[in-house]
Structures are given as structure tokens and as C-alpha cells.
Coordinates of C-alpha atoms in Angstrom, one line a residue:
M173 CA 143.8 101.5 84.7
R174 CA 141.1 100.5 86.9
N175 CA 140.6 97.3 85.5
V176 CA 144.4 96.6 85.8
F177 CA 144.3 97.8 89.4
S178 CA 141.5 95.2 90.2
E179 CA 143.6 92.4 88.2
E180 CA 146.8 93.1 90.2
L181 CA 145.0 93.6 93.5
Y182 CA 143.3 90.3 93.2
K183 CA 146.5 88.6 92.2
Q184 CA 148.1 90.2 95.2
A185 CA 145.4 89.3 97.6
K186 CA 145.6 85.4 96.7
K187 CA 149.4 85.7 98.0
N188 CA 148.7 88.0 100.9
K189 CA 145.9 87.0 103.2
K190 CA 146.0 90.3 105.2
I191 CA 144.7 92.4 102.0
D192 CA 141.0 93.9 102.4
V193 CA 139.3 96.1 99.9
I194 CA 136.8 98.7 101.3
V195 CA 134.8 100.3 98.4
S196 CA 132.4 103.3 98.4
D197 CA 129.6 102.9 96.0
I198 CA 131.7 101.2 93.3
S199 CA 130.2 98.4 91.3
P200 CA 132.2 95.5 91.5
A201 CA 133.3 94.0 87.7
G202 CA 135.9 91.8 86.3
S203 CA 138.6 91.0 88.9
M204 CA 137.0 93.2 91.6
E205 CA 133.9 91.0 91.2
D206 CA 136.2 87.8 91.5
F207 CA 137.7 89.3 94.4
R208 CA 134.4 89.7 96.2
K209 CA 133.1 86.3 95.4
K210 CA 136.3 84.5 96.3
Y211 CA 136.8 86.6 99.6
P212 CA 133.6 87.8 100.7
K213 CA 134.7 88.7 104.4
R214 CA 137.6 90.6 102.8
F215 CA 135.4 92.9 100.6
I216 CA 133.1 95.7 102.0
N217 CA 131.0 97.9 100.0
V218 CA 129.8 100.9 102.4
G219 CA 127.8 102.6 99.6
V220 CA 127.8 106.4 99.8
A221 CA 129.5 106.6 103.0
E222 CA 133.1 107.6 102.4
Q223 CA 133.9 108.3 106.1
V224 CA 132.8 105.0 107.0
M225 CA 135.2 103.6 104.2
I226 CA 138.1 105.3 105.8
G227 CA 137.0 104.5 109.5
L228 CA 136.8 100.8 108.5
S229 CA 139.9 100.9 106.8
A230 CA 141.7 102.4 109.8
G231 CA 140.2 99.9 112.4
L232 CA 141.3 96.9 110.0
A233 CA 144.9 98.5 109.9
L234 CA 144.9 98.5 113.5
R235 CA 144.3 94.8 113.6
G236 CA 147.3 94.0 111.6
R237 CA 145.2 94.1 108.1
R238 CA 146.4 95.7 104.8
P239 CA 143.3 97.6 103.6
F240 CA 142.6 99.2 100.2
A241 CA 140.0 102.1 100.1
Y242 CA 138.9 102.5 96.7
T243 CA 136.5 104.9 95.2
I244 CA 136.4 107.9 92.7
A245 CA 139.3 110.4 93.5
T246 CA 137.0 113.3 94.4
F247 CA 135.1 111.2 97.0
A248 CA 138.4 109.3 98.0
L249 CA 139.9 112.3 99.8
F250 CA 137.4 115.5 100.1
R251 CA 134.5 114.0 101.7
P252 CA 136.3 111.9 104.5
F253 CA 139.2 114.4 105.1
E254 CA 139.1 114.5 108.6
M255 CA 139.0 110.6 109.0
V256 CA 141.9 110.4 106.5
R257 CA 143.8 112.9 108.5
D258 CA 143.1 111.7 112.0
D259 CA 142.4 107.9 111.5
I260 CA 144.8 106.9 109.1
C261 CA 147.5 109.6 108.9
Y262 CA 148.0 110.6 112.4
Q263 CA 148.2 107.0 113.4
N264 CA 150.6 106.2 110.5
L265 CA 148.4 103.2 109.4
P266 CA 149.3 101.1 106.1
V267 CA 146.2 102.1 104.4
T268 CA 146.3 102.6 100.6
I269 CA 143.6 105.1 99.6
V270 CA 143.0 104.7 95.9
G271 CA 141.7 107.7 93.8
M272 CA 140.4 106.6 90.6
G273 CA 139.6 109.0 87.6
A274 CA 141.8 111.8 89.0
G275 CA 142.6 115.2 87.7
T276 CA 140.3 116.1 84.7
I277 CA 139.3 112.7 83.7
Y278 CA 135.8 113.0 84.8
A279 CA 135.6 116.3 83.2
N280 CA 132.1 115.7 81.5
L281 CA 130.5 115.5 84.9
G282 CA 131.6 119.0 86.0
G283 CA 133.8 120.8 88.6
T284 CA 132.5 118.6 91.4
H285 CA 133.8 115.6 90.0
L286 CA 137.4 117.0 88.9
A287 CA 140.0 116.0 91.4
Q288 CA 142.4 119.0 90.7
E289 CA 143.6 119.4 94.2
D290 CA 143.8 116.0 95.4
I291 CA 147.8 115.6 95.2
S292 CA 148.1 119.0 97.1
I293 CA 145.9 117.8 99.8
A294 CA 147.5 114.6 100.2
K295 CA 151.1 115.8 100.1
S296 CA 150.2 118.4 103.0
L297 CA 149.3 115.4 105.5
P298 CA 152.1 114.1 107.5
N299 CA 153.1 110.3 106.8
M300 CA 151.2 110.3 103.5
S301 CA 152.9 109.1 100.5
V302 CA 151.8 109.9 97.1
I303 CA 152.0 107.7 94.0
A304 CA 150.7 108.6 90.4
P305 CA 151.5 105.8 88.0
I306 CA 151.9 107.0 84.3
D307 CA 150.0 103.7 82.9
P308 CA 148.9 100.4 83.6
N309 CA 152.2 98.7 83.9
E310 CA 153.5 101.0 86.4
L311 CA 150.2 100.6 88.4
R312 CA 150.8 97.1 88.8
E313 CA 154.1 97.9 90.2
A314 CA 152.6 100.2 92.7
V315 CA 150.0 97.9 93.8
K316 CA 152.5 95.3 94.7
F317 CA 154.4 98.1 96.6
C318 CA 151.4 99.1 98.4
A319 CA 150.1 95.6 99.1
N320 CA 153.4 94.3 100.5
K321 CA 155.9 97.0 101.4
A322 CA 154.2 100.3 102.3
V323 CA 155.0 101.3 106.0
G324 CA 152.4 103.9 106.2
P325 CA 149.4 105.5 104.4
V326 CA 149.5 106.0 100.7
Y327 CA 147.3 107.8 98.2
L328 CA 147.4 106.0 95.1
R329 CA 146.2 108.3 92.1
I330 CA 144.9 106.2 89.1
G331 CA 143.3 107.1 85.6
K332 CA 140.1 105.4 84.7
A333 CA 140.3 103.4 81.3
G334 CA 141.9 103.0 77.9
E335 CA 145.4 104.4 79.0
K336 CA 148.3 103.1 77.0
N337 CA 151.6 101.8 78.3
F338 CA 154.6 104.0 77.9
S339 CA 156.8 102.7 80.8
H340 CA 158.5 100.0 78.7
L341 CA 160.4 102.8 76.9
S342 CA 162.5 103.1 80.1
N343 CA 165.4 100.7 81.0
Q344 CA 164.8 101.5 84.7
K345 CA 162.9 99.6 86.9
W346 CA 160.0 100.9 88.7
E347 CA 161.0 101.9 92.3
F348 CA 159.1 103.7 95.0
G349 CA 160.5 107.3 95.4
K350 CA 162.6 107.1 92.5
I351 CA 162.3 109.5 89.1
R352 CA 162.4 107.2 86.4
N353 CA 163.7 108.2 82.8
L354 CA 161.8 107.3 79.8
I355 CA 163.4 108.8 77.1
R356 CA 166.9 110.5 76.8
G357 CA 167.6 113.4 75.1
K358 CA 169.9 116.7 75.6
D359 CA 167.9 119.7 74.4
V360 CA 164.9 119.7 77.0
C361 CA 163.7 117.7 79.7
F362 CA 160.1 116.9 80.7
L363 CA 159.0 116.3 84.1
T364 CA 155.5 114.5 84.3
Y365 CA 153.2 111.8 85.8
G366 CA 150.0 110.0 85.6
P367 CA 148.1 109.6 82.4
I368 CA 148.9 113.0 81.0
I369 CA 152.0 111.2 79.6
K370 CA 149.9 110.8 76.5
L371 CA 150.1 114.5 75.9
V372 CA 153.8 114.7 76.5
D373 CA 154.5 111.8 74.2
K374 CA 152.9 113.7 71.4
V375 CA 154.7 116.7 72.0
V376 CA 158.0 114.9 72.2
K377 CA 157.2 113.1 68.9
K378 CA 156.4 116.7 67.3
L379 CA 159.8 118.2 68.8
K380 CA 161.8 115.4 67.4
S381 CA 160.3 116.0 64.0
K382 CA 161.8 119.6 64.2
K383 CA 165.4 118.1 65.3
I384 CA 164.8 118.8 68.9
N385 CA 165.7 115.8 71.4
P386 CA 164.0 116.1 74.5
S387 CA 164.0 113.6 77.5
I388 CA 161.2 112.6 79.6
Y389 CA 161.5 111.8 83.2
N390 CA 158.5 110.2 85.1
C391 CA 158.0 111.5 88.7
H392 CA 155.4 108.8 89.7
T393 CA 156.4 109.2 93.3
L394 CA 155.3 112.7 94.3
K395 CA 155.9 112.3 97.9
P396 CA 158.7 111.5 99.0
L397 CA 160.0 113.4 95.7
D398 CA 163.3 112.2 94.4
K399 CA 165.5 115.3 95.3
K400 CA 168.8 113.4 94.4
T401 CA 167.7 112.7 90.9
L402 CA 166.2 116.2 90.4
K403 CA 169.6 117.7 91.5
K404 CA 171.2 115.7 88.6
I405 CA 168.5 117.0 86.1
F406 CA 169.2 120.7 87.3
S407 CA 172.8 120.1 86.2
K408 CA 172.2 118.7 83.0
Y409 CA 169.4 120.6 81.4
K410 CA 169.1 124.3 80.5
I411 CA 165.3 123.7 80.0
I412 CA 162.8 122.0 82.1
V413 CA 159.3 121.6 81.3
T414 CA 156.6 120.1 83.9
V415 CA 153.3 118.8 82.7
E416 CA 150.6 117.7 85.0
D417 CA 147.0 117.3 85.3
H418 CA 146.7 118.9 88.7
S419 CA 146.3 122.4 90.2
I420 CA 149.4 124.6 90.0
I421 CA 149.1 124.9 93.6
N422 CA 151.1 122.6 95.5
G423 CA 151.8 120.3 92.6
L424 CA 154.8 118.8 90.9
A425 CA 155.7 122.6 89.3
Q426 CA 155.8 124.3 92.7
D427 CA 158.2 121.5 94.1
V428 CA 160.6 121.7 91.1
K429 CA 160.6 125.5 91.5
S430 CA 161.4 125.3 95.0
L431 CA 164.2 122.8 94.7
A432 CA 165.5 124.7 91.7
F433 CA 165.9 127.8 94.0
D434 CA 167.7 125.4 96.6
F435 CA 170.0 124.0 94.2
N436 CA 170.7 127.2 92.4
Y437 CA 169.5 126.1 89.2
K438 CA 170.4 128.8 86.3
G439 CA 168.2 127.5 83.5
K440 CA 164.7 128.0 82.6
I441 CA 161.4 126.3 83.8
Q442 CA 158.1 126.1 82.1
N443 CA 155.1 124.8 83.9
Y444 CA 151.6 123.5 82.5
A445 CA 149.2 122.8 85.0
L446 CA 145.6 123.6 85.9
E447 CA 144.9 127.0 87.0
D448 CA 143.8 128.0 90.5
K449 CA 140.1 128.2 89.7
F450 CA 136.9 126.0 89.4
S451 CA 135.7 124.5 86.2
H452 CA 131.9 125.3 85.5
S453 CA 131.8 123.4 82.2
Y454 CA 130.8 119.9 81.1
E455 CA 133.3 119.4 78.4
K456 CA 135.7 116.8 77.4
Q457 CA 138.8 116.3 79.2
E458 CA 140.9 117.6 76.4
D459 CA 138.7 120.6 76.2
I460 CA 139.5 121.5 80.0
L461 CA 143.2 121.0 79.5
D462 CA 142.9 123.4 76.4
L463 CA 141.3 126.0 78.5
N464 CA 144.0 125.8 80.8
D465 CA 146.7 126.0 78.2
I466 CA 148.0 122.4 78.5
K467 CA 148.0 121.8 74.9
E468 CA 150.7 120.7 72.2
T469 CA 150.9 123.8 70.0
K470 CA 151.5 125.9 73.2
I471 CA 153.9 123.8 74.8
I472 CA 156.1 123.2 71.5
K473 CA 155.8 127.0 70.6
N474 CA 157.3 128.2 74.0
I475 CA 160.1 125.6 74.0
I476 CA 161.0 126.7 70.6
K477 CA 161.2 130.2 71.8
C478 CA 163.6 129.3 74.5
L479 CA 166.1 127.3 72.4

């Protein structure tokens, strides 16, 4: 995803001269290096100074620019939080904060590098929108939106490398603020976002082999959440399953449950998310997900029990 992000941003920057890139200790490579060489006055690497990255972005936005603040997800929001809140969100500036390697992607570097609560933090900020594309193709559409149409701050949550494309399964175009159907089924509905779609895809294939036909809906825009489509989903499915690489606190699961109550949903909701605790291990991402019961066997077993 990070390579596709750089490619699409460079492509948009050629068309839109207002785009700037401010990075924090990210070594430019590929298209990002091309951007730096082509537009040296529009590319700034502040080093290990995330507060400066956000402050510069706010200043540039006040002068009519469209800055992208880009670094590893844990450092994009957590370290410069006060500046994100006061400099960008309070003034409702069109700054895109890009958190790369979000969720448990950096599991092998330990708990300090897990962005398990980033969506919760970003959602809590007034004026902040939150986008989490499921794959590189969706990321391209999200970058186009942030570069040209976003009217306020956006937290763009992306993966790292090696993600496959799944959005081609949908016959619906990507649209900001709109839940996107990927696979149509009748027995159970999956709601998900981000690169963890890979796990959901595996679960769906296993369920189909057992003559169970699930649907997958992609909630790529987490704020504002598409309540209208969710209401339709509540009226259509008796079993809804949310799967996310994020804390159970203030993630998709809690939003879905809250809206289910508001819309008087009578079905069953299963949630798979990270537990409200820190990780103290240095394992693979799959191991961290397993420790939090976000795994194929568990999901399949619980769905079959409900049918």
C-alpha cells in the first residue's frame, strides 16, 4: 500500500500544484523519491519531529496548500496529538494525516509500534474524517479524494506492503462516506475495513465450501459512517459479523452495536477486534490476531452455531 500511496500522490501532485508532502523520518523511495526530486520545495522531511510535521502542515493549509503529513501510524497521531487537535482539527484545515502500517502490522516491533487505538482517537476529534481502504486500488481513490475534494482534516489509515486487491469484486464505485458491497450473499453479513479483508476473504471461502453464502460490506469510511446503508443491512441480515484490526473500544464494532440499538435490530451481532490491553510480545501479526481470537476457526465456528 505504501508504494501505491506514493505513486498516486505523485500523480495527483503533477496535476494539483497545491499538494505538499511533509514526512517524519520516512526514507523516500520509489515515487516518493521522484516527488522529492521533482518538487523539492513541496517535500519536507522533518526527521523525528512529528509535532513539527503537524505544525508545518497546518501552516501550509492556512496558506491555501493541501498538505499530506506522512509517517508510521503510531507516530502520526499519538506523539503530536495536541497539534493534530488544536492546529488542524480546531481550525478545520484540509490536511491529510497518513498513518502507514496501522493496526497490528508492526507486531514484530512490539506494543509501542501497534496502532491499535488510532481510529478511536481520530474519530473522537471534531471535524476529522477517517478513511481505511481495504486494498491498494481503494487507496488510489482515497488519495484522489483527499488531494482534491476533502474540505477538512482526514486521517488516512493504510497498510504497509504486499496487500492484494479485493475491491474489484464490487460492482460499486468507491465513494467517500459510502459503504461498499463486495460480495452478495444471504446467510450472514461481514462488515470490515482495511487490510484485514484478507482474513475475511479466507473465512468467506471456507463458509461457501460449507454451503453458507455470506455477504461482505466494506466500511472504508469510518467517519462519517454510512448509517443509511447500515439500516438496510439491519433489515436484511439476521447475523452480522464485524472484523477489524483495531481495539474493541470505539471501533467499527461499537458503532454498529450502537446503531443496531437505535434501529431496533433483532438479529445477532458478532464482533472480532483487539482486546482492550497492550501487547507485550514481538510476534508475527497473525500471532497477535490469534491471541485476540481474530482467527478463521473461531469465526467460522461461532457463525455455524448461530445458523
